[in-house]
Coordinates of C-alpha atoms in Angstrom, one line a residue:
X209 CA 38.6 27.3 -99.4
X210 CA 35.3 26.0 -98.7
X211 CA 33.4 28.0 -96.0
X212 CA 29.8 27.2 -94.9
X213 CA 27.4 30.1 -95.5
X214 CA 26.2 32.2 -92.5
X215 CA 22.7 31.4 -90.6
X216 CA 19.9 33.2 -92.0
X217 CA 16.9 34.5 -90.5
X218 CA 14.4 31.5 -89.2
X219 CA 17.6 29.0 -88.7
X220 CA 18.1 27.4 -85.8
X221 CA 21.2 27.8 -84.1
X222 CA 20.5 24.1 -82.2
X223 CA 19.1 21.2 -82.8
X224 CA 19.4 18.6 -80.0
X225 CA 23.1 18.5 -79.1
X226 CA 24.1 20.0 -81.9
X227 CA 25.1 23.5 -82.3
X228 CA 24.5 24.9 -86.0
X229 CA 27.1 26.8 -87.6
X230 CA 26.2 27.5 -91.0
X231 CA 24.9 26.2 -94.4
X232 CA 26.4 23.4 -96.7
X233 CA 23.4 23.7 -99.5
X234 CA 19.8 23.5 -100.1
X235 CA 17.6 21.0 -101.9
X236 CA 13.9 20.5 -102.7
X237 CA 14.3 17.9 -99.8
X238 CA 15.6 20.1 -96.6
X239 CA 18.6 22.5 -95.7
X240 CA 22.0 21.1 -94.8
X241 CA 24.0 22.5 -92.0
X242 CA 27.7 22.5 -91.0
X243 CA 27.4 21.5 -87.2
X244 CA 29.4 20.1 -84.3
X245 CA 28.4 18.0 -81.7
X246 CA 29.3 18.6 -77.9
X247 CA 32.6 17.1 -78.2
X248 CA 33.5 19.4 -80.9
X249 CA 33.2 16.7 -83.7
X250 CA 32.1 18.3 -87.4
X251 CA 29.0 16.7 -88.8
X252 CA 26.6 17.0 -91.3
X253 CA 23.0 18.2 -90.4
X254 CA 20.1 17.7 -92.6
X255 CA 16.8 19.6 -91.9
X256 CA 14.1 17.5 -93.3
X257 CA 11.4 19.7 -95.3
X258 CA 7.9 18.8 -95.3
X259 CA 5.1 17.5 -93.3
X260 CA 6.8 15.7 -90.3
X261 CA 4.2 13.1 -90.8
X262 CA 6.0 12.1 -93.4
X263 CA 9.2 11.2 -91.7
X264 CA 7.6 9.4 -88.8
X265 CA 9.9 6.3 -90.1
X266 CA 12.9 8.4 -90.2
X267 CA 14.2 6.9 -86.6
X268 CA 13.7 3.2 -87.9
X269 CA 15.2 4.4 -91.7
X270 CA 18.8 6.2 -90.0
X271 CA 19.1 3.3 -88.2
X272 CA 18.8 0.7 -91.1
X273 CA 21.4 2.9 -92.5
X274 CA 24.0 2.9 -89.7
X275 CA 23.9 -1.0 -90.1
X276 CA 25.4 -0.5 -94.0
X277 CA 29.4 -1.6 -93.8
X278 CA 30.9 1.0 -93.9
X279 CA 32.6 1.2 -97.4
X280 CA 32.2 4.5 -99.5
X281 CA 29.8 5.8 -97.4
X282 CA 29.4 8.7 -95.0
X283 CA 27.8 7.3 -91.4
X284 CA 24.3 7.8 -90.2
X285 CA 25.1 9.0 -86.8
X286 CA 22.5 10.3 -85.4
X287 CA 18.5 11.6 -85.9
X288 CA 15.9 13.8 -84.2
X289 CA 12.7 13.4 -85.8
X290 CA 10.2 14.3 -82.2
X291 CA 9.4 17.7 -82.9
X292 CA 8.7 20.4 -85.7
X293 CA 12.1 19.7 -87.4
X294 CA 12.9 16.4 -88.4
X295 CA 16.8 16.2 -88.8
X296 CA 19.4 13.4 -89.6
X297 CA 23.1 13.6 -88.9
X298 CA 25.8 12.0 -90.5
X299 CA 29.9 11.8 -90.9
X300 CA 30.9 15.4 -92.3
X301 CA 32.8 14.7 -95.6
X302 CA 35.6 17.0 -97.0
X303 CA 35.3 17.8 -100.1
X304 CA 32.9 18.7 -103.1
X305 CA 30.3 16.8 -104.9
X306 CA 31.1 15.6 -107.8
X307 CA 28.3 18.3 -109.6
X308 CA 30.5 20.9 -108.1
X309 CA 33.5 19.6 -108.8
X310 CA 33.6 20.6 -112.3
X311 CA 36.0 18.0 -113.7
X312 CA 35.5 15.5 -116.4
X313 CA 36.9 11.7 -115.4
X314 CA 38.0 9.1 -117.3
X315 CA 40.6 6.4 -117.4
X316 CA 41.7 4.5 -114.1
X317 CA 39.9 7.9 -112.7
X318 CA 36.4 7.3 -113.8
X319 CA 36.9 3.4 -112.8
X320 CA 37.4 4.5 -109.5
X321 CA 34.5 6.4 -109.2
X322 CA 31.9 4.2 -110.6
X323 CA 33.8 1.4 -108.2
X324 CA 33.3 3.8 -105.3
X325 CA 29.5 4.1 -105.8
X326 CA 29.0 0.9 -106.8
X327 CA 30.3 -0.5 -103.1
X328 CA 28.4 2.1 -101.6
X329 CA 25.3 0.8 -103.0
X330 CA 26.5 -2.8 -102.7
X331 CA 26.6 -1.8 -99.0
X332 CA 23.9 -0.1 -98.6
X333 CA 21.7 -2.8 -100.8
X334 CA 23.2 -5.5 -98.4
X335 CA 21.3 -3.8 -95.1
X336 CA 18.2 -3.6 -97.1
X337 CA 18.4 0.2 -98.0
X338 CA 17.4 1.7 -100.7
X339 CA 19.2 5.1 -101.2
X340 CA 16.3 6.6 -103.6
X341 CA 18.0 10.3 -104.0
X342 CA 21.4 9.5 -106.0
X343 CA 22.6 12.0 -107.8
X344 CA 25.9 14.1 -109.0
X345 CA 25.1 16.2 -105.5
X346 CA 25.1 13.3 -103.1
X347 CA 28.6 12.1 -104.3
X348 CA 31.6 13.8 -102.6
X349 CA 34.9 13.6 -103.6
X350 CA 36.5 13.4 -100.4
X351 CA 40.3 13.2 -99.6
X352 CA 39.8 9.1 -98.9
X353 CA 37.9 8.7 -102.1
X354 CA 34.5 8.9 -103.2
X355 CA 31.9 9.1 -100.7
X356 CA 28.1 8.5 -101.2
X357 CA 25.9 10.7 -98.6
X358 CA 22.3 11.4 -97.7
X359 CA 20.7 9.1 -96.1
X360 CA 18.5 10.7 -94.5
X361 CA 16.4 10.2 -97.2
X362 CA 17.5 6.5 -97.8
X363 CA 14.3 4.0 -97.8
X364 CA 13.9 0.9 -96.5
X365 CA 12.6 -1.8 -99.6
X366 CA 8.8 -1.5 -97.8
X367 CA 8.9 2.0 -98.1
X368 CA 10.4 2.5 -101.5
X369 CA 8.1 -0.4 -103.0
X370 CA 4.9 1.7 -102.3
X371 CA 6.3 5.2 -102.5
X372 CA 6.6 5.5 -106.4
X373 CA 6.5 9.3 -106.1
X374 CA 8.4 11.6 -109.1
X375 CA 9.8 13.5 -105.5
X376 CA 11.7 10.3 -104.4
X377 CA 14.7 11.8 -106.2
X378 CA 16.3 14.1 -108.7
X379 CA 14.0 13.6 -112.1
X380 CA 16.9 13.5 -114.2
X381 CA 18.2 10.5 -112.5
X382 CA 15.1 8.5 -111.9
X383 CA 14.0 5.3 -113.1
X384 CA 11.5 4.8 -115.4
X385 CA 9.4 3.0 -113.1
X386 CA 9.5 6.4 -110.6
X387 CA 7.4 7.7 -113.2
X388 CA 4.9 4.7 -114.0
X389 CA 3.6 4.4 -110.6
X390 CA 5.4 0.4 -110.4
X391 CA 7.1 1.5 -107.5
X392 CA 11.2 1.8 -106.8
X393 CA 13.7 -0.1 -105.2
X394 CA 17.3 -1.0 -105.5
X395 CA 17.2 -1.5 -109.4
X396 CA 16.2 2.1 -109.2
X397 CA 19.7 3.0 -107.3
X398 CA 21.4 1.0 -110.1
X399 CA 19.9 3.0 -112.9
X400 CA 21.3 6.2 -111.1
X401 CA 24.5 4.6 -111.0
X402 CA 24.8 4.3 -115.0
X403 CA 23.3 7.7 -115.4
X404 CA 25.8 9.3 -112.9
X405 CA 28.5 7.2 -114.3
X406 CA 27.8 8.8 -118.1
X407 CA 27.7 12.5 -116.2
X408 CA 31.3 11.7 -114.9
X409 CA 32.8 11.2 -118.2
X410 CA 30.8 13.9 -120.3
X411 CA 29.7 16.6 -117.2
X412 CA 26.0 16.6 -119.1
X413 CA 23.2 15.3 -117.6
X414 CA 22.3 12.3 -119.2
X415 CA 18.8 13.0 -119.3
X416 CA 18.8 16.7 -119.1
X417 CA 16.0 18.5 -120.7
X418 CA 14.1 22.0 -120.6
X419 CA 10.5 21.0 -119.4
X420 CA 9.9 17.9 -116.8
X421 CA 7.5 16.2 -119.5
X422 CA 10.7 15.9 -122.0
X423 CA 12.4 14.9 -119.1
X424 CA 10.4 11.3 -118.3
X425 CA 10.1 11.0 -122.1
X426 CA 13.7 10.7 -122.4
X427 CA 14.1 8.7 -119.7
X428 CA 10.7 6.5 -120.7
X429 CA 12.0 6.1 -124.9
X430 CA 15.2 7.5 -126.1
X431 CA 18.6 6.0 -124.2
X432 CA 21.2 8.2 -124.1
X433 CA 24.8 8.2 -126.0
X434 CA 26.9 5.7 -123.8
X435 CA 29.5 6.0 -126.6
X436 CA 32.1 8.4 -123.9
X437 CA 32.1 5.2 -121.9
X438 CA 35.4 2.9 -122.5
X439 CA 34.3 -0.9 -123.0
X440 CA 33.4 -2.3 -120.1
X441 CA 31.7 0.5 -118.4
X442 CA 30.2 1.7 -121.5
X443 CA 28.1 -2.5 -121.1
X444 CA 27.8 -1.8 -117.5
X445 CA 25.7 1.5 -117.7
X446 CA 23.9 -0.1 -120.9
X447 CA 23.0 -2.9 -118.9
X448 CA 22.3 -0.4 -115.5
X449 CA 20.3 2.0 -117.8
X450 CA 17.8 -0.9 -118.7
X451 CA 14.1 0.3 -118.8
X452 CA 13.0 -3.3 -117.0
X453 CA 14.1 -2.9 -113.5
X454 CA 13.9 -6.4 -114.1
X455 CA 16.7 -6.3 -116.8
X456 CA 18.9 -4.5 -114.7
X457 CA 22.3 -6.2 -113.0
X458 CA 22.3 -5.5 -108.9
X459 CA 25.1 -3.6 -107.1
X460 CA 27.1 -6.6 -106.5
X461 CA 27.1 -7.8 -109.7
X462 CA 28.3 -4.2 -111.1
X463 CA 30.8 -4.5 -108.4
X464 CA 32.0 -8.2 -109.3
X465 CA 32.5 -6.7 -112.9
X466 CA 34.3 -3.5 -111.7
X467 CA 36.7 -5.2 -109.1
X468 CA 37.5 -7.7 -112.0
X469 CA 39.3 -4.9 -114.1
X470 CA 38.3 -3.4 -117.5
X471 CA 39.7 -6.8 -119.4
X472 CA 35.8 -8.2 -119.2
X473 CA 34.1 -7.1 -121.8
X474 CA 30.7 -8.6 -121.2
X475 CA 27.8 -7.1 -118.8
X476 CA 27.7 -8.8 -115.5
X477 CA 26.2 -12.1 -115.7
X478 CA 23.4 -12.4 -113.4
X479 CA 24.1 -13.9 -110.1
X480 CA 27.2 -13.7 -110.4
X481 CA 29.3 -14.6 -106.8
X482 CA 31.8 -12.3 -105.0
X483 CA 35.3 -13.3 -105.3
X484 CA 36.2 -16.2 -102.9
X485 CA 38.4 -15.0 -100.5
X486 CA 38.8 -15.1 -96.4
X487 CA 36.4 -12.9 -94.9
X488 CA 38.2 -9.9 -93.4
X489 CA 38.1 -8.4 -89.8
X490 CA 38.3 -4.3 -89.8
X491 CA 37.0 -1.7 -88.0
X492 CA 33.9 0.4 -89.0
X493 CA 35.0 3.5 -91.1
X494 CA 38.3 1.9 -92.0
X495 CA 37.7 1.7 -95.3
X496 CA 36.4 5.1 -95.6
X497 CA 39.9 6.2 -95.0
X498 CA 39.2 7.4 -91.2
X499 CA 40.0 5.3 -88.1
X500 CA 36.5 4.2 -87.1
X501 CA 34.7 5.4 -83.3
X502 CA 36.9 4.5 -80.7
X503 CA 36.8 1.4 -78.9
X504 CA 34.8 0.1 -82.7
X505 CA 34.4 -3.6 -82.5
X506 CA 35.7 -5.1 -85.8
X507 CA 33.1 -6.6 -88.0
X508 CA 32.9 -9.4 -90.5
X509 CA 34.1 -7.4 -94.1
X510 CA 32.8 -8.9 -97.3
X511 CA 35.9 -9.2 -99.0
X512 CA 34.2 -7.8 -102.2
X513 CA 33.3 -4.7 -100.3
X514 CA 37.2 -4.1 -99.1
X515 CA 38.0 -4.9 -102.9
X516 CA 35.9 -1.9 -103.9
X517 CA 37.0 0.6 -100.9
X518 CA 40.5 0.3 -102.0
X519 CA 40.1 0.3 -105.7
X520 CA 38.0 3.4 -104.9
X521 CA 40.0 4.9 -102.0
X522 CA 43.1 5.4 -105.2
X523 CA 41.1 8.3 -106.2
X524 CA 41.6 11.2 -104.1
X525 CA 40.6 15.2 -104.2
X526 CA 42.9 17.5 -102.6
X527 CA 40.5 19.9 -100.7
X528 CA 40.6 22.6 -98.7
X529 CA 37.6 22.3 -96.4
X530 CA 38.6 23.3 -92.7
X531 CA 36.4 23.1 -89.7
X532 CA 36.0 26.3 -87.4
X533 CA 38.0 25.2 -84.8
X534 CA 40.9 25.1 -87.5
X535 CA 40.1 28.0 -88.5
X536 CA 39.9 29.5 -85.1
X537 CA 43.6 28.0 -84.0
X538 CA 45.2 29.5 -87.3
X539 CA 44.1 32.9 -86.6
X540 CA 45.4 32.4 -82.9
X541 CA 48.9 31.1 -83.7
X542 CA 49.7 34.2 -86.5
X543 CA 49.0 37.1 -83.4
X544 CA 51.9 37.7 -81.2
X545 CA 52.2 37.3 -77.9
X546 CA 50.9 40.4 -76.6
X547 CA 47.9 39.9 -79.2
X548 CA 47.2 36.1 -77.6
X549 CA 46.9 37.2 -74.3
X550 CA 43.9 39.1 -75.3
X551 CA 42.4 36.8 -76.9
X552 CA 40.6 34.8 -74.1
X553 CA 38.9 38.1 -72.2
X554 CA 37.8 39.2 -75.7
X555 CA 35.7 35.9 -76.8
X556 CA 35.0 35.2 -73.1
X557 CA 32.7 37.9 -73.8
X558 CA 30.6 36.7 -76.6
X559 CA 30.0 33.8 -74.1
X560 CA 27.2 33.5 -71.4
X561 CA 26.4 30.4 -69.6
X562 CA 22.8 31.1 -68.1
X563 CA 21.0 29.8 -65.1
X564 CA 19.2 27.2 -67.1
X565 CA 22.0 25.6 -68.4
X566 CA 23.6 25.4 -71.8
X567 CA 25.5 27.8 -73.6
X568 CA 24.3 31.4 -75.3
X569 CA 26.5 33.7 -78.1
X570 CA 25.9 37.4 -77.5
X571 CA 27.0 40.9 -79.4
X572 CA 29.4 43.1 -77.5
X573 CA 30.2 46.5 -78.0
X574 CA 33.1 46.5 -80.6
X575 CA 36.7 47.6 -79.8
X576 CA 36.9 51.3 -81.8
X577 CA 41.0 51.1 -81.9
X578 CA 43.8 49.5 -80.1
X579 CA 45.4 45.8 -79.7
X580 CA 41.8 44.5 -79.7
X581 CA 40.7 45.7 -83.0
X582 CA 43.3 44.1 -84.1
X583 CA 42.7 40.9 -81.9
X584 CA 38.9 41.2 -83.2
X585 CA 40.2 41.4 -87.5
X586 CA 42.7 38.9 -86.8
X587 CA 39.9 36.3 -86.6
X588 CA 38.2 37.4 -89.9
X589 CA 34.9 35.1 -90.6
X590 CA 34.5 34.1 -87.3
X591 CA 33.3 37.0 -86.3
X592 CA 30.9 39.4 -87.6
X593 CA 30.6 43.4 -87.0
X594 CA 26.8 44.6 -86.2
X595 CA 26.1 48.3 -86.3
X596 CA 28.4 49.1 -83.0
X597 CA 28.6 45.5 -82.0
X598 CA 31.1 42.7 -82.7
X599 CA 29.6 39.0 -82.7
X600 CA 30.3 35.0 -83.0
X601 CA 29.6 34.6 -86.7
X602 CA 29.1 31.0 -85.9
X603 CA 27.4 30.3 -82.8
X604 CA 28.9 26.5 -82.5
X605 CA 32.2 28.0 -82.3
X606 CA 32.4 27.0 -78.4
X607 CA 32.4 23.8 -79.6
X608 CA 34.1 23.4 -82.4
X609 CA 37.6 25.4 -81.4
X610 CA 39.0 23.0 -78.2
X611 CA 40.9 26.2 -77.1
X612 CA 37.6 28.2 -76.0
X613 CA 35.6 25.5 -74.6
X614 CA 38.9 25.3 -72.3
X615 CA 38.7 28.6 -71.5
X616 CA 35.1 28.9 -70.7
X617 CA 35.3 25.8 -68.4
X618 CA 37.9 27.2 -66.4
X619 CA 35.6 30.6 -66.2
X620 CA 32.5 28.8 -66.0
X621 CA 31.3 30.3 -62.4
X622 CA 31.9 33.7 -63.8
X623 CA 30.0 33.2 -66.9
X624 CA 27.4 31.8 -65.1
X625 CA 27.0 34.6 -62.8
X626 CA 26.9 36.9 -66.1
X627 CA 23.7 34.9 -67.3
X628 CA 22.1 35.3 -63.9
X629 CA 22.7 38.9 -63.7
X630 CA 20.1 41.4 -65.4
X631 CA 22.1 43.8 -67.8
X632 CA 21.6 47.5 -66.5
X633 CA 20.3 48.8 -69.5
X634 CA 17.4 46.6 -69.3
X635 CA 17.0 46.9 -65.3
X636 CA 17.3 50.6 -65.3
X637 CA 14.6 50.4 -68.2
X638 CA 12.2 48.1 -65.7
X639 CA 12.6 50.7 -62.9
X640 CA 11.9 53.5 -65.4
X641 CA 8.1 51.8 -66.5
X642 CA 7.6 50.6 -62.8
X643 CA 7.7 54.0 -61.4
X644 CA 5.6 55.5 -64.2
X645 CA 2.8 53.2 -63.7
X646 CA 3.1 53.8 -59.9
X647 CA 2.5 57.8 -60.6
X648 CA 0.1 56.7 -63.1
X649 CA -2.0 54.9 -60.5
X650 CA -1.7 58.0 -57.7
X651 CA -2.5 60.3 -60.2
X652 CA -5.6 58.6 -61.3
X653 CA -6.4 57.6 -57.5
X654 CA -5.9 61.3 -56.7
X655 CA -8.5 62.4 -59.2
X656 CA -11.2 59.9 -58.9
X657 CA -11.4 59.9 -55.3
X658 CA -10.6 64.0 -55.4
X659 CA -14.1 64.0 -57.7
X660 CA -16.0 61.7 -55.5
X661 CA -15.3 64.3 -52.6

């Protein structure tokens, strides 16, 4: 079962609306969280590392990317980028990337996938993004098929055509021009696509080497072994893997090939047009296996995309990936009765709704035996022991588990009067230091004006 990783020291526990609830991973690039909105939906947040001059576009870049279809892809939802921490927030995918995944593909398998990335570059080319950052980690092998994800670093074609910089992505899947200074665009998505094609089938990067200089001479002189490939994919990344960006087919021609079946034997031709067909009407996020936002208009569908979302949506990963407030319900539905109705009073506590507004996870003083130990273990990960106090491991799990924001609704005056109120420890400590400054002051009075007499 997949589990995000606990906050650490110097995390925030909020960002915007969005309460943090623990870590998915770290890159050279920024720190992704596990987070929920206030509605309770899961998301992805990305934490953008860096000057934040650099991501002064990023508002203009997330929303090029929300206007990709939406084939293959995981939704740019959201992004902050006022203030010291830069974020983007997209779909939350189930799943594991397909670096973590630790399978080889092949057959009608490792068609799928390369069909699955291909439409999401076909989609993403099509809105004028440039992904930049494609690698085996921003593949996930969801439940609906093969997602692509992070666009929070996606570039739009003015961006990517000046940027030219080794850090635009992983420098075993970069382009050769990424190292030449020419500048990268989409043909540079379409070289990571052969090289994360050839990773699929052998799970070796392609270009993988012990020092970055043998790195970009691999990539700048010696090709790499395509012979695990089966025919046509084997031309495909020959042809995507082309040291001329020039040379290189586009995502839509790779995806004319792919959609075509593995009968062709010939790279793409260049220029090559979609399949005629009617265009299709569906609903964003259809084809990404989900149902779309509510109330989504339906859009125009390039018949070559839906082609490619249902070629690719035929490979699915079985994952076990629950959200908190999955987690949450489980642990409430094994107690028995006399257990459940403890439950609410015993997280009602972690909760305190101050003055201010919004919503703030505290320690309490744990349970030492009784039906609320047991209430307290029955919830395992979600909550944390502390020296004598017991704690919300997660702080978004208000959000994310329906149940408790229910209950803290219906108990909202309460709560709020709990954030108003001063805890007696600390006022008891404020009377203390009051009253020994106020003898401190009589006591000097008494001797400077007992000296002056």
């Amino acid at each position: 079962m997949r589990v995000a990783a606990r906050l650490i020291e110097g995390d925030p526990q909020h960002l915007g609306d969005y309460r943090l609830a623990g870590r998915l991973g770290e890159g050279c690039r920024g720190v992704v969280y596990e987070a929920y909105d206030p509605g309770g939906r899961r998301v992805a947040l990305k934490v953008l590392k860096g000057d934040p001059e650099l991501w002064a576009g990023l508002a203009r870049e997330a929303a090029a990317a929300g206007r990709a279809a939406p084939f293959c892809t995981a939704a740019v939802l959201d992004a902050g980028h006022a203030g010291p921490r830069p974020y983007v927030v997209s779909e939350y995918v189930e799943g594991p990337s397909l670096r973590r995944a630790g399978r080889i593909f092949a057959g009608g398998d490792l068609l799928g996938l390369a069909t699955a990335i291909a439409t999401a570059l076909t989609a993403l080319h099509g809105a004028g993004v440039v992904h930049g950052d494609l690698t085996p980690d921003n593949v996930l092998l969801g439940p609906g098929g093969p997602r692509v994800i992070d666009f929070g670093l996606a570039r739009t074609p003015a961006m990517s055509l000046t940027s030219g910089r080794l850090g635009a992505g992983a420098p075993a899947y970069a382009a050769p021009e990424s190292f030449t200074g020419e500048g990268t665009g989409a043909p540079a998505d379409v070289f990571a696509w052969g090289a994360i094609v050839l990773y699929a089938a052998t799970g070796e990067d392609p270009f993988a080497a012990p020092t970055l200089d043998a790195v970009m001479r691999r990539i700048l002189q010696a090709g790499p072994d395509l012979s695990p490939l089966p025919g046509t994919l084997r031309d495909l990344a020959a042809a995507a893997l082309a040291r001329d960006p020039r040379a290189r087919p586009t995502a839509r021609e790779l995806l004319t090939t792919l959609v075509a079946g593995e009968s062709r034997a010939e790279p793409p031709v260049r220029g090559a047009e979609p399949p005629v067909g009617c265009v299709e009407e569906v609903t964003p996020g259809a084809a990404r296996g989900d149902h779309g936002s509510p109330g989504a208009a339906p859009v125009a569908a390039d018949p070559l995309l839906v082609t490619g979302g249902d070629v690719a949506a035929r490979l699915r990963t079985a994952c076990d990936d629950p959200g908190l407030g999955t987690l949450a319900e489980d642990a409430y539905a094994a107690l028995d009765p006399a257990e459940r109705e403890l439950v609410r009073e015993v997280f009602l506590r972690f909760v305190v709704l101050p003055a201010g507004g919004g919503l703030v996870t505290r320690g309490v003083r744990a349970p030492r035996a009784g039906i609320e130990t047991r209430v307290v273990e029955a919830f395992g990960c979600l909550v944390v022991r502390r020296g004598g106090e017991v704690a919300l491991a997660h702080p978004a799990l208000p959000y994310a588990w329906p149940r408790l924001r229910e209950w803290i609704e219906a108990d909202r005056h309460r709560l709020m009067a709990r954030g108003g109120r001063v805890r007696p420890a600390l006022l008891a400590l404020i009377i203390l230091v009051v009253s020994a400054l106020a003898i401190a002051v009589a006591v000097f009075g008494v001797a400077v004006f007992g000296v002056a007499a």
